[in-house]
Amino acid sequence: MALSTLLAALATFLLARGLLAPVKRLVEGTHRLAAGDFTTRV
């Protein structure tokens, strides 16, 4: 029981991290664009 809970928590953490990485890059890019850096790729 505890092992399955731990594995589920680990899987959730890894999935969330993988999904949020591109979103964080997009936010960083939009902040750079807002600051006037138009050489940034989004």
PDB file of N, CA and C in Angstrom:
ATOM      1  N   MET A   1       0.821  -1.189   0.000  1.00  0.00           N
ATOM      2  CA  MET A   1       0.000   0.000   0.000  1.00  0.00           C
ATOM      3  C   MET A   1       0.867   1.256   0.000  1.00  0.00           C
ATOM      4  N   ALA A   2       1.823   1.310   0.883  1.00  0.00           N
ATOM      5  CA  ALA A   2       2.692   2.482   0.959  1.00  0.00           C
ATOM      6  C   ALA A   2       3.552   2.597  -0.291  1.00  0.00           C
ATOM      7  N   LEU A   3       3.976   1.456  -0.821  1.00  0.00           N
ATOM      8  CA  LEU A   3       4.808   1.478  -2.021  1.00  0.00           C
ATOM      9  C   LEU A   3       4.033   2.018  -3.212  1.00  0.00           C
ATOM     10  N   SER A   4       2.794   1.614  -3.368  1.00  0.00           N
ATOM     11  CA  SER A   4       1.994   2.107  -4.494  1.00  0.00           C
ATOM     12  C   SER A   4       1.716   3.598  -4.352  1.00  0.00           C
ATOM     13  N   THR A   5       1.522   4.073  -3.139  1.00  0.00           N
ATOM     14  CA  THR A   5       1.316   5.505  -2.908  1.00  0.00           C
ATOM     15  C   THR A   5       2.573   6.284  -3.251  1.00  0.00           C
ATOM     16  N   LEU A   6       3.705   5.765  -2.857  1.00  0.00           N
ATOM     17  CA  LEU A   6       4.975   6.412  -3.161  1.00  0.00           C
ATOM     18  C   LEU A   6       5.230   6.444  -4.660  1.00  0.00           C
ATOM     19  N   LEU A   7       4.964   5.349  -5.340  1.00  0.00           N
ATOM     20  CA  LEU A   7       5.151   5.309  -6.789  1.00  0.00           C
ATOM     21  C   LEU A   7       4.197   6.257  -7.504  1.00  0.00           C
ATOM     22  N   ALA A   8       2.965   6.352  -7.035  1.00  0.00           N
ATOM     23  CA  ALA A   8       1.999   7.278  -7.630  1.00  0.00           C
ATOM     24  C   ALA A   8       2.442   8.725  -7.428  1.00  0.00           C
ATOM     25  N   ALA A   9       2.952   9.039  -6.259  1.00  0.00           N
ATOM     26  CA  ALA A   9       3.433  10.393  -5.985  1.00  0.00           C
ATOM     27  C   ALA A   9       4.638  10.722  -6.857  1.00  0.00           C
ATOM     28  N   LEU A  10       5.539   9.781  -7.026  1.00  0.00           N
ATOM     29  CA  LEU A  10       6.710   9.992  -7.867  1.00  0.00           C
ATOM     30  C   LEU A  10       6.311  10.180  -9.325  1.00  0.00           C
ATOM     31  N   ALA A  11       5.395   9.371  -9.807  1.00  0.00           N
ATOM     32  CA  ALA A  11       4.930   9.495 -11.189  1.00  0.00           C
ATOM     33  C   ALA A  11       4.247  10.836 -11.412  1.00  0.00           C
ATOM     34  N   THR A  12       3.455  11.269 -10.452  1.00  0.00           N
ATOM     35  CA  THR A  12       2.778  12.564 -10.555  1.00  0.00           C
ATOM     36  C   THR A  12       3.787  13.698 -10.589  1.00  0.00           C
ATOM     37  N   PHE A  13       4.797  13.626  -9.744  1.00  0.00           N
ATOM     38  CA  PHE A  13       5.831  14.658  -9.709  1.00  0.00           C
ATOM     39  C   PHE A  13       6.563  14.740 -11.043  1.00  0.00           C
ATOM     40  N   LEU A  14       6.961  13.603 -11.590  1.00  0.00           N
ATOM     41  CA  LEU A  14       7.695  13.596 -12.853  1.00  0.00           C
ATOM     42  C   LEU A  14       6.829  14.088 -14.008  1.00  0.00           C
ATOM     43  N   LEU A  15       5.589  13.697 -14.029  1.00  0.00           N
ATOM     44  CA  LEU A  15       4.678  14.139 -15.077  1.00  0.00           C
ATOM     45  C   LEU A  15       4.446  15.646 -14.998  1.00  0.00           C
ATOM     46  N   ALA A  16       4.231  16.160 -13.812  1.00  0.00           N
ATOM     47  CA  ALA A  16       4.004  17.597 -13.636  1.00  0.00           C
ATOM     48  C   ALA A  16       5.239  18.387 -14.041  1.00  0.00           C
ATOM     49  N   ARG A  17       6.406  17.901 -13.670  1.00  0.00           N
ATOM     50  CA  ARG A  17       7.642  18.598 -14.027  1.00  0.00           C
ATOM     51  C   ARG A  17       7.835  18.623 -15.532  1.00  0.00           C
ATOM     52  N   GLY A  18       7.525  17.527 -16.186  1.00  0.00           N
ATOM     53  CA  GLY A  18       7.659  17.458 -17.634  1.00  0.00           C
ATOM     54  C   GLY A  18       6.681  18.358 -18.359  1.00  0.00           C
ATOM     55  N   LEU A  19       5.493  18.511 -17.813  1.00  0.00           N
ATOM     56  CA  LEU A  19       4.497  19.369 -18.442  1.00  0.00           C
ATOM     57  C   LEU A  19       4.758  20.847 -18.183  1.00  0.00           C
ATOM     58  N   LEU A  20       5.345  21.177 -17.049  1.00  0.00           N
ATOM     59  CA  LEU A  20       5.550  22.574 -16.706  1.00  0.00           C
ATOM     60  C   LEU A  20       6.803  23.179 -17.325  1.00  0.00           C
ATOM     61  N   ALA A  21       7.763  22.372 -17.717  1.00  0.00           N
ATOM     62  CA  ALA A  21       9.005  22.905 -18.277  1.00  0.00           C
ATOM     63  C   ALA A  21       8.759  23.763 -19.521  1.00  0.00           C
ATOM     64  N   PRO A  22       7.987  23.311 -20.514  1.00  0.00           N
ATOM     65  CA  PRO A  22       7.743  24.166 -21.678  1.00  0.00           C
ATOM     66  C   PRO A  22       6.954  25.427 -21.334  1.00  0.00           C
ATOM     67  N   VAL A  23       6.072  25.338 -20.363  1.00  0.00           N
ATOM     68  CA  VAL A  23       5.295  26.511 -19.961  1.00  0.00           C
ATOM     69  C   VAL A  23       6.214  27.552 -19.329  1.00  0.00           C
ATOM     70  N   LYS A  24       7.152  27.106 -18.517  1.00  0.00           N
ATOM     71  CA  LYS A  24       8.108  28.033 -17.904  1.00  0.00           C
ATOM     72  C   LYS A  24       8.955  28.722 -18.963  1.00  0.00           C
ATOM     73  N   ARG A  25       9.383  27.971 -19.995  1.00  0.00           N
ATOM     74  CA  ARG A  25      10.157  28.579 -21.079  1.00  0.00           C
ATOM     75  C   ARG A  25       9.329  29.613 -21.828  1.00  0.00           C
ATOM     76  N   LEU A  26       8.061  29.326 -22.029  1.00  0.00           N
ATOM     77  CA  LEU A  26       7.175  30.267 -22.704  1.00  0.00           C
ATOM     78  C   LEU A  26       7.009  31.543 -21.886  1.00  0.00           C
ATOM     79  N   VAL A  27       6.857  31.414 -20.587  1.00  0.00           N
ATOM     80  CA  VAL A  27       6.721  32.585 -19.713  1.00  0.00           C
ATOM     81  C   VAL A  27       7.996  33.418 -19.748  1.00  0.00           C
ATOM     82  N   GLU A  28       9.153  32.762 -19.693  1.00  0.00           N
ATOM     83  CA  GLU A  28      10.417  33.494 -19.762  1.00  0.00           C
ATOM     84  C   GLU A  28      10.540  34.242 -21.081  1.00  0.00           C
ATOM     85  N   GLY A  29      10.147  33.599 -22.165  1.00  0.00           N
ATOM     86  CA  GLY A  29      10.213  34.239 -23.474  1.00  0.00           C
ATOM     87  C   GLY A  29       9.292  35.436 -23.582  1.00  0.00           C
ATOM     88  N   THR A  30       8.095  35.323 -23.041  1.00  0.00           N
ATOM     89  CA  THR A  30       7.172  36.458 -23.105  1.00  0.00           C
ATOM     90  C   THR A  30       7.647  37.609 -22.229  1.00  0.00           C
ATOM     91  N   HIS A  31       8.292  37.313 -21.114  1.00  0.00           N
ATOM     92  CA  HIS A  31       8.860  38.381 -20.287  1.00  0.00           C
ATOM     93  C   HIS A  31       9.973  39.101 -21.037  1.00  0.00           C
ATOM     94  N   ARG A  32      10.797  38.353 -21.758  1.00  0.00           N
ATOM     95  CA  ARG A  32      11.862  38.982 -22.541  1.00  0.00           C
ATOM     96  C   ARG A  32      11.280  39.853 -23.645  1.00  0.00           C
ATOM     97  N   LEU A  33      10.235  39.359 -24.302  1.00  0.00           N
ATOM     98  CA  LEU A  33       9.580  40.165 -25.333  1.00  0.00           C
ATOM     99  C   LEU A  33       8.989  41.436 -24.732  1.00  0.00           C
ATOM    100  N   ALA A  34       8.376  41.325 -23.577  1.00  0.00           N
ATOM    101  CA  ALA A  34       7.792  42.490 -22.918  1.00  0.00           C
ATOM    102  C   ALA A  34       8.860  43.498 -22.520  1.00  0.00           C
ATOM    103  N   ALA A  35      10.068  43.011 -22.245  1.00  0.00           N
ATOM    104  CA  ALA A  35      11.169  43.897 -21.874  1.00  0.00           C
ATOM    105  C   ALA A  35      11.823  44.533 -23.094  1.00  0.00           C
ATOM    106  N   GLY A  36      11.419  44.114 -24.298  1.00  0.00           N
ATOM    107  CA  GLY A  36      11.949  44.727 -25.508  1.00  0.00           C
ATOM    108  C   GLY A  36      12.967  43.891 -26.250  1.00  0.00           C
ATOM    109  N   ASP A  37      13.234  42.680 -25.807  1.00  0.00           N
ATOM    110  CA  ASP A  37      14.186  41.805 -26.496  1.00  0.00           C
ATOM    111  C   ASP A  37      13.437  41.030 -27.581  1.00  0.00           C
ATOM    112  N   PHE A  38      13.469  41.580 -28.804  1.00  0.00           N
ATOM    113  CA  PHE A  38      12.723  40.966 -29.898  1.00  0.00           C
ATOM    114  C   PHE A  38      13.531  39.916 -30.653  1.00  0.00           C
ATOM    115  N   THR A  39      14.703  39.553 -30.129  1.00  0.00           N
ATOM    116  CA  THR A  39      15.490  38.472 -30.730  1.00  0.00           C
ATOM    117  C   THR A  39      15.150  37.126 -30.099  1.00  0.00           C
ATOM    118  N   THR A  40      14.321  37.146 -29.074  1.00  0.00           N
ATOM    119  CA  THR A  40      13.945  35.932 -28.351  1.00  0.00           C
ATOM    120  C   THR A  40      12.973  35.104 -29.166  1.00  0.00           C
ATOM    121  N   ARG A  41      13.219  33.793 -29.222  1.00  0.00           N
ATOM    122  CA  ARG A  41      12.279  32.877 -29.875  1.00  0.00           C
ATOM    123  C   ARG A  41      11.289  32.374 -28.840  1.00  0.00           C
ATOM    124  N   VAL A  42      10.042  32.359 -29.235  1.00  0.00           N
ATOM    125  CA  VAL A  42       8.986  31.881 -28.328  1.00  0.00           C
ATOM    126  C   VAL A  42       8.413  30.602 -28.882  1.00  0.00           C
TER     127      VAL A  42
END
